[in-house]
PDB file of C-alpha atoms in Angstrom:
ATOM      1  CA  MET I  11      80.317 -66.574  99.073  1.00 60.00           C
ATOM      2  CA  SER I  12      83.564 -64.822  99.976  1.00 62.00           C
ATOM      3  CA  LYS I  13      84.004 -62.838 103.191  1.00 63.00           C
ATOM      4  CA  ALA I  14      84.193 -59.595 101.171  1.00 59.00           C
ATOM      5  CA  GLN I  15      80.882 -60.387  99.419  1.00 57.00           C
ATOM      6  CA  HIS I  16      79.296 -61.239 102.763  1.00 57.00           C
ATOM      7  CA  ASP I  17      80.590 -57.967 104.306  1.00 72.00           C
ATOM      8  CA  TRP I  18      79.174 -55.938 101.398  1.00 63.00           C
ATOM      9  CA  GLN I  19      75.832 -57.682 101.637  1.00 73.00           C
ATOM     10  CA  ALA I  20      75.688 -57.112 105.397  1.00 77.00           C
ATOM     11  CA  LEU I  21      76.567 -53.438 105.010  1.00 77.00           C
ATOM     12  CA  GLY I  22      73.990 -52.993 102.255  1.00 72.00           C
ATOM     13  CA  GLN I  23      71.370 -54.717 104.391  1.00 73.00           C
ATOM     14  CA  GLU I  24      72.171 -52.399 107.321  1.00 77.00           C
ATOM     15  CA  MET I  25      71.743 -49.384 105.038  1.00 70.00           C
ATOM     16  CA  LEU I  26      68.341 -50.614 103.812  1.00 71.00           C
ATOM     17  CA  VAL I  27      67.129 -51.414 107.318  1.00 69.00           C
ATOM     18  CA  ARG I  28      68.168 -47.929 108.494  1.00 68.00           C
ATOM     19  CA  ALA I  29      66.445 -46.258 105.517  1.00 67.00           C
ATOM     20  CA  ALA I  30      63.257 -48.296 105.814  1.00 72.00           C
ATOM     21  CA  GLY I  31      63.157 -48.007 109.614  1.00 75.00           C
ATOM     22  CA  GLU I  32      60.604 -45.243 109.350  1.00 76.00           C
ATOM     23  CA  ASP I  33      58.270 -44.159 106.598  1.00 74.00           C
ATOM     24  CA  ARG I  34      58.329 -40.403 106.944  1.00 71.00           C
ATOM     25  CA  GLN I  35      59.575 -38.231 104.134  1.00 72.00           C
ATOM     26  CA  ALA I  36      60.538 -35.023 105.929  1.00 70.00           C
ATOM     27  CA  PHE I  37      63.424 -32.593 105.885  1.00 74.00           C
ATOM     28  CA  ASN I  38      66.363 -34.006 107.858  1.00 71.00           C
ATOM     29  CA  SER I  39      64.938 -37.535 107.541  1.00 77.00           C
ATOM     30  CA  PHE I  40      63.788 -39.045 104.270  1.00 83.00           C
ATOM     31  CA  PHE I  41      64.554 -42.402 102.684  1.00 83.00           C
ATOM     32  CA  LEU I  42      67.577 -41.373 100.599  1.00 88.00           C
ATOM     33  CA  SER I  43      69.210 -39.384 103.394  1.00 89.00           C
ATOM     34  CA  ARG I  44      68.707 -42.289 105.816  1.00 88.00           C
ATOM     35  CA  LEU I  45      70.038 -44.761 103.225  1.00 89.00           C
ATOM     36  CA  PHE I  46      73.285 -42.802 102.824  1.00 93.00           C
ATOM     37  CA  GLY I  47      73.492 -41.977 106.542  1.00 93.00           C
ATOM     38  CA  PHE I  48      73.370 -38.194 106.085  1.00 95.00           C
ATOM     39  CA  LYS I  49      73.464 -36.111 109.259  1.00 96.00           C
ATOM     40  CA  VAL I  50      72.105 -32.571 108.843  1.00 96.00           C
ATOM     41  CA  SER I  51      72.880 -29.546 111.024  1.00 96.00           C
ATOM     42  CA  TYR I  52      72.485 -25.774 110.755  1.00 97.00           C
ATOM     43  CA  PRO I  53      75.418 -23.864 112.270  1.00 96.00           C
ATOM     44  CA  GLY I  54      74.948 -20.143 111.770  1.00 94.00           C
ATOM     45  CA  ASP I  55      73.839 -19.275 108.242  1.00 95.00           C
ATOM     46  CA  GLU I  56      74.919 -22.613 106.771  1.00 97.00           C
ATOM     47  CA  CYS I  57      73.696 -26.172 106.415  1.00 98.00           C
ATOM     48  CA  LEU I  58      76.076 -29.076 106.938  1.00 98.00           C
ATOM     49  CA  VAL I  59      75.444 -32.551 105.577  1.00 98.00           C
ATOM     50  CA  ALA I  60      77.949 -35.081 106.902  1.00 98.00           C
ATOM     51  CA  PHE I  61      78.255 -38.775 106.123  1.00 97.00           C
ATOM     52  CA  GLU I  62      80.747 -41.601 106.062  1.00 96.00           C
ATOM     53  CA  ALA I  63      82.195 -42.529 102.647  1.00 96.00           C
ATOM     54  CA  ILE I  64      82.044 -46.322 102.826  1.00 93.00           C
ATOM     55  CA  PRO I  65      82.926 -48.900 100.130  1.00 91.00           C
ATOM     56  CA  THR I  66      79.260 -49.622  99.389  1.00 91.00           C
ATOM     57  CA  LEU I  67      79.028 -46.061  98.004  1.00 93.00           C
ATOM     58  CA  PHE I  68      82.180 -46.305  95.885  1.00 94.00           C
ATOM     59  CA  ASN I  69      82.466 -46.475  92.105  1.00 94.00           C
ATOM     60  CA  PRO I  70      84.490 -49.215  90.348  1.00 94.00           C
ATOM     61  CA  GLN I  71      87.654 -47.070  90.726  1.00 94.00           C
ATOM     62  CA  GLY I  72      87.399 -47.385  94.516  1.00 94.00           C
ATOM     63  CA  THR I  73      86.332 -43.830  95.383  1.00 97.00           C
ATOM     64  CA  LEU I  74      83.032 -42.228  96.368  1.00 97.00           C
ATOM     65  CA  HIS I  75      80.600 -42.242  93.445  1.00 97.00           C
ATOM     66  CA  GLY I  76      80.005 -38.745  92.056  1.00 97.00           C
ATOM     67  CA  GLY I  77      76.239 -39.231  92.151  1.00 97.00           C
ATOM     68  CA  VAL I  78      76.299 -39.819  95.902  1.00 97.00           C
ATOM     69  CA  LEU I  79      78.360 -36.660  96.380  1.00 98.00           C
ATOM     70  CA  ALA I  80      76.032 -34.713  94.050  1.00 98.00           C
ATOM     71  CA  THR I  81      73.086 -35.865  96.152  1.00 97.00           C
ATOM     72  CA  ALA I  82      74.748 -34.684  99.372  1.00 98.00           C
ATOM     73  CA  LEU I  83      75.623 -31.304  97.839  1.00 98.00           C
ATOM     74  CA  ASP I  84      72.069 -30.860  96.536  1.00 98.00           C
ATOM     75  CA  ILE I  85      70.526 -31.849  99.874  1.00 97.00           C
ATOM     76  CA  SER I  86      72.756 -29.421 101.775  1.00 98.00           C
ATOM     77  CA  MET I  87      71.574 -26.529  99.606  1.00 98.00           C
ATOM     78  CA  GLY I  88      67.920 -27.589  99.565  1.00 97.00           C
ATOM     79  CA  HIS I  89      67.810 -28.044 103.309  1.00 96.00           C
ATOM     80  CA  LEU I  90      69.389 -24.623 103.852  1.00 97.00           C
ATOM     81  CA  LEU I  91      66.802 -22.999 101.598  1.00 97.00           C
ATOM     82  CA  ASN I  92      63.998 -24.805 103.420  1.00 95.00           C
ATOM     83  CA  HIS I  93      65.459 -23.857 106.815  1.00 96.00           C
ATOM     84  CA  ARG I  94      65.673 -20.173 105.912  1.00 95.00           C
ATOM     85  CA  ALA I  95      62.778 -19.577 103.503  1.00 95.00           C
ATOM     86  CA  GLY I  96      60.742 -22.732 102.859  1.00 94.00           C
ATOM     87  CA  PRO I  97      60.832 -25.644 100.435  1.00 95.00           C
ATOM     88  CA  GLY I  98      62.258 -25.225  96.973  1.00 96.00           C
ATOM     89  CA  ALA I  99      63.164 -27.042  93.789  1.00 96.00           C
ATOM     90  CA  THR I 100      66.545 -27.231  92.113  1.00 97.00           C
ATOM     91  CA  LEU I 101      66.331 -25.478  88.742  1.00 97.00           C
ATOM     92  CA  GLU I 102      69.933 -26.207  87.782  1.00 98.00           C
ATOM     93  CA  MET I 103      73.113 -27.356  89.475  1.00 98.00           C
ATOM     94  CA  LYS I 104      76.757 -27.386  88.416  1.00 98.00           C
ATOM     95  CA  ILE I 105      79.388 -29.488  90.164  1.00 98.00           C
ATOM     96  CA  GLN I 106      83.142 -29.364  89.910  1.00 98.00           C
ATOM     97  CA  TYR I 107      84.809 -32.512  91.227  1.00 98.00           C
ATOM     98  CA  ILE I 108      88.243 -31.536  92.502  1.00 98.00           C
ATOM     99  CA  ALA I 109      89.695 -34.471  94.465  1.00 98.00           C
ATOM    100  CA  PRO I 110      88.677 -38.117  94.943  1.00 98.00           C
ATOM    101  CA  ILE I 111      87.238 -39.344  98.223  1.00 98.00           C
ATOM    102  CA  GLY I 112      88.590 -42.724  99.271  1.00 96.00           C
ATOM    103  CA  GLY I 113      86.856 -43.022 102.637  1.00 96.00           C
ATOM    104  CA  GLY I 114      86.249 -41.240 105.920  1.00 97.00           C
ATOM    105  CA  GLU I 115      83.782 -38.526 106.827  1.00 98.00           C
ATOM    106  CA  VAL I 116      82.606 -36.171 104.105  1.00 98.00           C
ATOM    107  CA  THR I 117      81.114 -32.793 104.994  1.00 98.00           C
ATOM    108  CA  CYS I 118      79.109 -30.632 102.595  1.00 98.00           C
ATOM    109  CA  ARG I 119      78.818 -27.004 103.698  1.00 98.00           C
ATOM    110  CA  ALA I 120      76.057 -24.995 101.976  1.00 98.00           C
ATOM    111  CA  SER I 121      75.582 -21.240 101.976  1.00 98.00           C
ATOM    112  CA  PHE I 122      73.616 -18.623 100.077  1.00 98.00           C
ATOM    113  CA  LEU I 123      75.215 -16.658  97.283  1.00 98.00           C
ATOM    114  CA  ARG I 124      72.039 -14.584  96.946  1.00 97.00           C
ATOM    115  CA  GLN I 125      68.634 -15.111  98.506  1.00 95.00           C
ATOM    116  CA  GLY I 126      65.694 -13.785  96.539  1.00 93.00           C
ATOM    117  CA  ARG I 127      61.951 -13.848  97.107  1.00 92.00           C
ATOM    118  CA  GLY I 128      61.389 -16.462  94.405  1.00 95.00           C
ATOM    119  CA  ILE I 129      64.781 -17.465  93.012  1.00 97.00           C
ATOM    120  CA  SER I 130      67.869 -18.071  95.156  1.00 97.00           C
ATOM    121  CA  TYR I 131      71.457 -18.943  94.356  1.00 98.00           C
ATOM    122  CA  LEU I 132      73.329 -21.299  96.656  1.00 98.00           C
ATOM    123  CA  GLN I 133      76.674 -23.034  96.810  1.00 98.00           C
ATOM    124  CA  SER I 134      78.053 -26.024  98.653  1.00 98.00           C
ATOM    125  CA  HIS I 135      81.601 -27.191  99.255  1.00 98.00           C
ATOM    126  CA  ALA I 136      82.367 -30.860  99.959  1.00 98.00           C
ATOM    127  CA  PHE I 137      85.365 -31.604 102.166  1.00 98.00           C
ATOM    128  CA  ARG I 138      87.169 -34.880 102.724  1.00 98.00           C
ATOM    129  CA  ALA I 139      88.061 -36.137 106.208  1.00 97.00           C
ATOM    130  CA  ASP I 140      91.540 -34.587 105.834  1.00 97.00           C
ATOM    131  CA  GLY I 141      89.952 -31.165 105.208  1.00 98.00           C
ATOM    132  CA  GLU I 142      90.810 -31.076 101.487  1.00 98.00           C
ATOM    133  CA  LEU I 143      88.179 -29.618  99.167  1.00 98.00           C
ATOM    134  CA  ALA I 144      86.739 -32.469  97.096  1.00 98.00           C
ATOM    135  CA  ALA I 145      83.951 -30.715  95.154  1.00 98.00           C
ATOM    136  CA  HIS I 146      82.178 -27.402  94.707  1.00 98.00           C
ATOM    137  CA  ALA I 147      78.581 -26.969  93.535  1.00 98.00           C
ATOM    138  CA  THR I 148      76.453 -23.983  92.661  1.00 98.00           C
ATOM    139  CA  ALA I 149      72.722 -24.128  92.083  1.00 98.00           C
ATOM    140  CA  THR I 150      69.714 -22.037  91.232  1.00 98.00           C
ATOM    141  CA  TRP I 151      66.658 -22.740  93.352  1.00 98.00           C
ATOM    142  CA  LYS I 152      62.999 -21.799  92.964  1.00 97.00           C
ATOM    143  CA  LEU I 153      61.106 -21.257  96.185  1.00 96.00           C
ATOM    144  CA  LEU I 154      57.874 -23.280  96.161  1.00 94.00           C
ATOM    145  CA  LYS I 155      54.619 -21.823  97.338  1.00 80.00           C
ATOM    146  CA  ALA I 156      53.167 -23.435 100.447  1.00 60.00           C
ATOM    147  CA  GLY I 157      49.877 -25.258 100.154  1.00 46.00           C
TER     148      GLY I 157
END
């Protein structure tokens, strides 16, 4: 096994250990968010999801896989909705990928476009470590009834 293969295996193992380190599935800490190393915060009327773009999360072209970024964008919007109004479900989401992410910290910043009693419209912008906009997402969310 080459050093690079060993490094990838070690990094992947660390990610799995971190994700499986607890069994709760709660906002701000569930398996997928722990696996990717997402850190969630709520400054003002926004939700930030930050994580490190590492080679294990890259596509064959050597940049962050679009599915990982889509997950972070979706989580930022869903967590904001939950924080402000309660849990919801994504009805639809559109993403525009603008610039590749080759490493460093990625920050997804979610905000409301319109908050309704049942249906809400949110957006999230993903920024690379250098501050450049990497992607923009909009989504329609349905607020779920408690119970």
